Amino acid sequence: MIRQSAYGVDPWLLRETPLKLDVLAQSESIFALSNGHIGLRGNLDEGDPHGLPGTYLNSVYEVRPLPYAEAGYGFPEDGQTVINVTNGKLIRLLVNDEPLDIRYGTVNSHERVLDLRAGTLTRKLDWSSPAGARVRVTSVRMVSLTQRAIAAINYTVEPVDQPLRLVLQSELAANEELPRGGKDPRIAAVLDAPLVSEEHQTLDGARSRVVLVHKTRVSGLRIAAGMSHEITGPERMRIGTESFADLGRTTIAAEVPVGGQVHIVKYLGYGWSSQRSKPALVDQVCAALAAAQLTGWDKLLAEQREYLDEFWDGADVEVAGDAEIQQAVRFGLFHILQSAARAEFRPIAAKGLTGTGYDGHTFWDTEMYVLPVLTYTHPSAVADVLRWRQMVLPEARQRAADLGLAGAAFPWRTIRGQECSGYWPAGTAAFHINAAIAYAVTRYLSVTPDSAFESEVALELLVETARLWRSLGQHDAAGNFRIEGVTGPDEYSAVKDNNVYTNLMAQHNLACAADLVEKLPTKAQELGVTSEEAASWRDAAASMYIPYDSRLGVHPQHEGFTNYARWDFAATPPDKYPLLLHFPYFQLYRKQVVKQADLIFAMQVRGDAFTFEEKVRNFAYYEPLTVRDSSLSACTQAVIAAEVGQLDLAYDYLAEAAFMDLADVEHNTADGVHMASLAGAWTALVGGFGGLRGHLDPISFAPRLPDSMSSLAFRLRYRGRKIRVMVKAREAHYQLIDGDPLPVVHHGEEFMLDSEPVVRKIPPVKAGPRPAQPPGREPYKRV
Amino acid sequence: MIRQSAYGVDPWLLRETPLKLDVLAQSESIFALSNGHIGLRGNLDEGDPHGLPGTYLNSVYEVRPLPYAEAGYGFPEDGQTVINVTNGKLIRLLVNDEPLDIRYGTVNSHERVLDLRAGTLTRKLDWSSPAGARVRVTSVRMVSLTQRAIAAINYTVEPVDQPLRLVLQSELAANEELPRGGKDPRIAAVLDAPLVSEEHQTLDGARSRVVLVHKTRVSGLRIAAGMSHEITGPERMRIGTESFADLGRTTIAAEVPVGGQVHIVKYLGYGWSSQRSKPALVDQVCAALAAAQLTGWDKLLAEQREYLDEFWDGADVEVAGDAEIQQAVRFGLFHILQSAARAEFRPIAAKGLTGTGYDGHTFWDTEMYVLPVLTYTHPSAVADVLRWRQMVLPEARQRAADLGLAGAAFPWRTIRGQECSGYWPAGTAAFHINAAIAYAVTRYLSVTPDSAFESEVALELLVETARLWRSLGQHDAAGNFRIEGVTGPDEYSAVKDNNVYTNLMAQHNLACAADLVEKLPTKAQELGVTSEEAASWRDAAASMYIPYDSRLGVHPQHEGFTNYARWDFAATPPDKYPLLLHFPYFQLYRKQVVKQADLIFAMQVRGDAFTFEEKVRNFAYYEPLTVRDSSLSACTQAVIAAEVGQLDLAYDYLAEAAFMDLADVEHNTADGVHMASLAGAWTALVGGFGGLRGHLDPISFAPRLPDSMSSLAFRLRYRGRKIRVMVKAREAHYQLIDGDPLPVVHHGEEFMLDSEPVVRKIPPVKAGPRPAQPPGREPYKRV
């Protein structure tokens, strides 16, 4: 486990010093750079040692068969797995006659810094070879947010105290050997040598360039990777470039005096396509490299900072009195931005482009956890992701048809749009992903009015998902609209009737679809929506069945849940968590035990469907049942804990979400960072202590801080404005940074926010006793 | 499809004439011979052509991995598959220079006869080679019911109209090439060359003998197969015997004049063990062959008939007015007997030893469908099978422990005792198999008092299954004992709460276990049962929750079932059945659609838990929902249809059960016959029209015939007696064939049955309108 202070405590930096080999794979995820199109894990320049070498391109995947001991109709036969593409991060170094490898010789100092404002990963290494030859290496790595196809590395090596013969090998390497995954089904299957070489091109000389073209064996995607260099060094220097099927290499051999150095700027360009020809792709990569070289390293850096400055101006969160949380929430925002900035009509995977966890698939967490943050901080990325969902509507419609349903059934997990879930009770049955997409659409429209999106994208997504729900549910004899046999967010219950979260989300989906159809009648007609059809959605929404246990005064997570036996928590020692690795689904599904917020999540996203007293009772009921074996849970529990006045508990959950990766709470950060949990830190702060709730109109806050936080400030983008909210113990300050005046609600009271800041008192809250969690499952305790 | 008249209509024979190549695989199943230890499919002597070559030994299996796209805790990693062992049926024939192959030349006549009283398969072939050389071949094949390790073939070939040079090759062949299975998950995986040769021994000469010894690659079972011969023929005859790793061959070359013949009696001996040494097994097989040869062919035949005569004397069913049903029910009884007669501490597979369907696994149908028949007709086989269940208690206890449960959890499907189900919702979750075993135990004890079995076997099985149920269920706040998240018999519902069948069967299990503990206190103490534990079983049984829908006045199959949407039968064309091959489980599980009798089966086996009016209403409710995509359903529907007075419908269901294999109703008889459905024909007659109900005391009948059946008579073994019941339209005749007087109940009225036959009137019944089945799913219509 990483200690959450492993990366120093700095508001804008993560600093690792010295290098910690035992958590190498985790730090590769933490230090991953991405722009949403290209992702580079934080592997060391010289390649070895590594935890998991990783270079990813959004949506580049290979197909693998999904086997079944007993197959059933509609079980997906093919899976999709993110693959490690051609690695351009490699710069190997020979010092006299010894390869630089920090496992040998002496590391005099080693520091890596991830700069959240610069958007760079800097490394400083002072190393002596076993023979005593000492060098200083500095590398700065970036994946450009402004030039989508480009990454770049600025690499300098210099002798410290004696002239040295240095050989640098700057490489492109395809089909790298990868470590084998374990038995945990969540760790992505490792695919051996998925790339088939199609071409390799060498341009020798000072601006040495190599382009390698490969195709994936089964999915048939063509990938071009190129590198070019700007090299300076001593007089006695020779440069040679060569390429092979799976390797491009520029070799720089130099005799470097003390005071001298070899300096490389390495530009990496990537392109891929399922359709474009080989020459077209090669040209695309060469052009991208040419453009980047024209820009040059310094300008690339400047562009990067400018891009980030603009982001932070509308997105920053300031936490006073807790430097660790301060650092963590910015780290989270940075990764969220990286995952999405240039995704552009491609999905955001659960791990972004930071690792192979979950096979590189995108799930509902994108819409329900990550997009809320982006909606208020970088809304164009939200529109892009949802346009991708629209692009894969054909696959979703086909899936719905295969399942005997109307409309579109989006896949539970996918890269390219086809369902890739190999266990349907926790995959296909989790239809709530469709409502999540619809919810993300309406959230985006509420926060960022965008009439083109509304008619081009939103309507179709809402209509097709509403059709799905209408065909999934049915009216019972009493006229209730029921949705049977589906799986809600909590994966320790599956294939249940009338999951409250699902039914409330479907209700929202159906009602919003009907509203938008009413607003855009012509476009709706083009989609074949009749007024009868829209009326049937309104009717289903209005008569949606929401089970309630009046004996206990709580909502059962699904019909019958509160009749179940409680899980025997007392007999479950800490080493039996996560439960799914130690107990059969059979037992989990039939007991009162909750993997992750489900009913509680419903109270966050459909707070309007619950009274405050119901929220209090439900929270008290579910806390002792919720084991948080999912990283998606803590942030939601933080938000509702804050709402019901359990502010200290909310604060603890905030920390769990915030340190999920920095402290490797679930021991799987090695496979990539948890985008949803990183987003959750923001949500716990802004949604929890800021009390911001999704798309209420006017925008609405109910801020309230725990004692241990002296102040919290956050910036939002909202309907073309930038707003800053600062919360203190007894009052909240609202400030319009940019844009037109707007109405704002503070704890139920509406006011106009104009150029003048507004201060409002925070009403006190009286909370009951702090609810207990299952033994051993208290929130993460900071080290 | 086979027409049900394909095998002639004869009360004691199945006669196929001519050979039908298009249903070769089906007829191989129909004509399979077995004694429960050895099984020989009805392959042609000469091997080619074939549907599926098959020679099976009870419990000889190979292990194969069970793959999962997404594995979960407790999913079985290894499956078990029945394998085709060394084939000794082969006798190839060369006529002059042409191999006898009925696809070439001219088949002048071809007849096969399965004789249900002789226990033999006879074949008569008159064939002319393409060159016009004509032979007559007669073969009689048997698998001995009296000498467990032995099968034998009496083979004669004679020239018809010219002297011929004949070469016979009598073989033992291992690792035969098998046809590939299709995509249907129910068809067994075909394993390539599962046998590894360990030894081959040849004894040349007139009594030529070969023994081949093999071991299975993974499961490590050693198999010895031997053949020896008695050969007579013309003077000009040479006999030679040789053996190889996978082949033993005795070659007989003869010049045969018109009027001459070559005649072979081929004895086959089989032995296998997971423990015994190679020499021990070889000796065992040679000894079995020596014993068989001492007995000789004629005496083997006589023993066989004697064994069967004794069986039929206590088991025969006579149906007047329906010769097809008459034949079918005896055919069924014959196969049931074959599957069990000499199984001796081994399981009875769903297909017996007639094919590789369902991987050769045994399921709950053995206990709930097959054993009822054997309990009243051949009870020692029941004790044997249940002793096998006791033998695999260690595996069942381990499985329960793995699942976090007490007692024993028997596998849903297995050969050797380990769970082999690769889809847990329709496997592990079907815990009712445990109650089925307990029910079979109590049924056997009720019909065949057996105090050794009671204390040695019954108590332990009842105790361990009662423990399972006690740990599976829980008391809710109102004190009801509930069993959540299990799968009942109907596989179109899975993982549901409070399945009525399951709860009623568990109730029976718990109560009977407590009763037997009370009866056998010392033995119970040895099993660690305290009076507190037994009391907790009684309590759970007494407070068992049985859901009831008072609005509709019917029992929901499981809690909530009657709230579900009805399957859209009108929109389901006939070619979409069986539904599981055309619709996802997801949809099936959430709709009112029933694959096979479930609640209706509960009314058969726990009739005491329902009023007559409830039975009438439930039957009327479930008939239009039940699609009978399982061969287990028709017989149960026949029984309840008869009970509620729907006698014509019962008669139609009887026919469906009876002709399941003879007419290949489900198009999979090629994989082996359906033991449960064959048993179901008996149950439909004896349980339906005879009104016999499981272990009531005194034995109880409520006979009533449909108009189209003029009389029905059946013989039963009951508590050391043989009884014959003859039912006519208005009266029933009870006769004690053998044994002491006993009380009998006829339509609720008790009388003493002594040496004098007793005649009782049959009260009339008033039935409502005949209920409709889903469109296109009416009972099988006879051709």
PDB file of N, CA, C and O in Angstrom, chain A residues 87 151 201 207 210-211 313 396 504 538 611 694 756:
ATOM      1  N   ASN A  87       5.249   1.504 -27.911  1.00  0.00           N
ATOM      2  CA  ASN A  87       5.761   2.316 -26.812  1.00  0.00           C
ATOM      3  C   ASN A  87       6.809   3.293 -27.326  1.00  0.00           C
ATOM      4  O   ASN A  87       7.868   2.889 -27.801  1.00  0.00           O
ATOM      5  N   ALA A 151       2.725  13.423 -28.114  1.00  0.00           N
ATOM      6  CA  ALA A 151       3.373  13.427 -26.811  1.00  0.00           C
ATOM      7  C   ALA A 151       4.818  13.843 -27.054  1.00  0.00           C
ATOM      8  O   ALA A 151       5.304  13.769 -28.181  1.00  0.00           O
ATOM      9  N   GLN A 201       9.173   2.559 -41.421  1.00  0.00           N
ATOM     10  CA  GLN A 201       9.831   3.565 -42.254  1.00  0.00           C
ATOM     11  C   GLN A 201      10.887   4.287 -41.441  1.00  0.00           C
ATOM     12  O   GLN A 201      10.614   4.727 -40.331  1.00  0.00           O
ATOM     13  N   ARG A 207      17.322  14.842 -37.914  1.00  0.00           N
ATOM     14  CA  ARG A 207      15.907  14.855 -37.537  1.00  0.00           C
ATOM     15  C   ARG A 207      15.331  13.445 -37.694  1.00  0.00           C
ATOM     16  O   ARG A 207      14.249  13.265 -38.241  1.00  0.00           O
ATOM     17  N   VAL A 210      11.151   7.722 -37.314  1.00  0.00           N
ATOM     18  CA  VAL A 210      10.704   6.358 -37.604  1.00  0.00           C
ATOM     19  C   VAL A 210       9.186   6.339 -37.507  1.00  0.00           C
ATOM     20  O   VAL A 210       8.606   6.969 -36.621  1.00  0.00           O
ATOM     21  N   VAL A 211       8.561   5.643 -38.423  1.00  0.00           N
ATOM     22  CA  VAL A 211       7.132   5.363 -38.295  1.00  0.00           C
ATOM     23  C   VAL A 211       6.934   3.848 -38.384  1.00  0.00           C
ATOM     24  O   VAL A 211       7.460   3.209 -39.286  1.00  0.00           O
ATOM     25  N   ASP A 313      -9.268  27.740 -13.894  1.00  0.00           N
ATOM     26  CA  ASP A 313     -10.001  28.970 -13.603  1.00  0.00           C
ATOM     27  C   ASP A 313     -11.494  28.703 -13.403  1.00  0.00           C
ATOM     28  O   ASP A 313     -12.173  29.428 -12.691  1.00  0.00           O
ATOM     29  N   ALA A 396     -26.355  -0.510 -29.774  1.00  0.00           N
ATOM     30  CA  ALA A 396     -27.273  -0.569 -28.628  1.00  0.00           C
ATOM     31  C   ALA A 396     -28.677  -0.952 -29.070  1.00  0.00           C
ATOM     32  O   ALA A 396     -29.400  -1.666 -28.363  1.00  0.00           O
ATOM     33  N   LEU A 504     -36.450   4.896 -10.101  1.00  0.00           N
ATOM     34  CA  LEU A 504     -36.440   6.365 -10.063  1.00  0.00           C
ATOM     35  C   LEU A 504     -35.686   6.945 -11.251  1.00  0.00           C
ATOM     36  O   LEU A 504     -36.079   7.976 -11.811  1.00  0.00           O
ATOM     37  N   ARG A 538     -44.934   9.173 -20.235  1.00  0.00           N
ATOM     38  CA  ARG A 538     -45.392   9.994 -19.095  1.00  0.00           C
ATOM     39  C   ARG A 538     -46.192   9.152 -18.114  1.00  0.00           C
ATOM     40  O   ARG A 538     -46.043   9.263 -16.904  1.00  0.00           O
ATOM     41  N   THR A 611     -38.369  12.478   1.267  1.00  0.00           N
ATOM     42  CA  THR A 611     -38.399  13.544   2.272  1.00  0.00           C
ATOM     43  C   THR A 611     -37.089  13.531   3.042  1.00  0.00           C
ATOM     44  O   THR A 611     -36.352  12.536   3.026  1.00  0.00           O
ATOM     45  N   GLY A 694     -27.673  17.997  -8.605  1.00  0.00           N
ATOM     46  CA  GLY A 694     -27.761  17.915 -10.063  1.00  0.00           C
ATOM     47  C   GLY A 694     -28.968  18.654 -10.598  1.00  0.00           C
ATOM     48  O   GLY A 694     -30.061  18.558 -10.049  1.00  0.00           O
ATOM     49  N   GLU A 756     -21.755  41.711  -7.502  1.00  0.00           N
ATOM     50  CA  GLU A 756     -21.464  41.838  -6.072  1.00  0.00           C
ATOM     51  C   GLU A 756     -21.497  40.465  -5.390  1.00  0.00           C
ATOM     52  O   GLU A 756     -22.475  39.732  -5.561  1.00  0.00           O
TER      53      GLU A 756
END
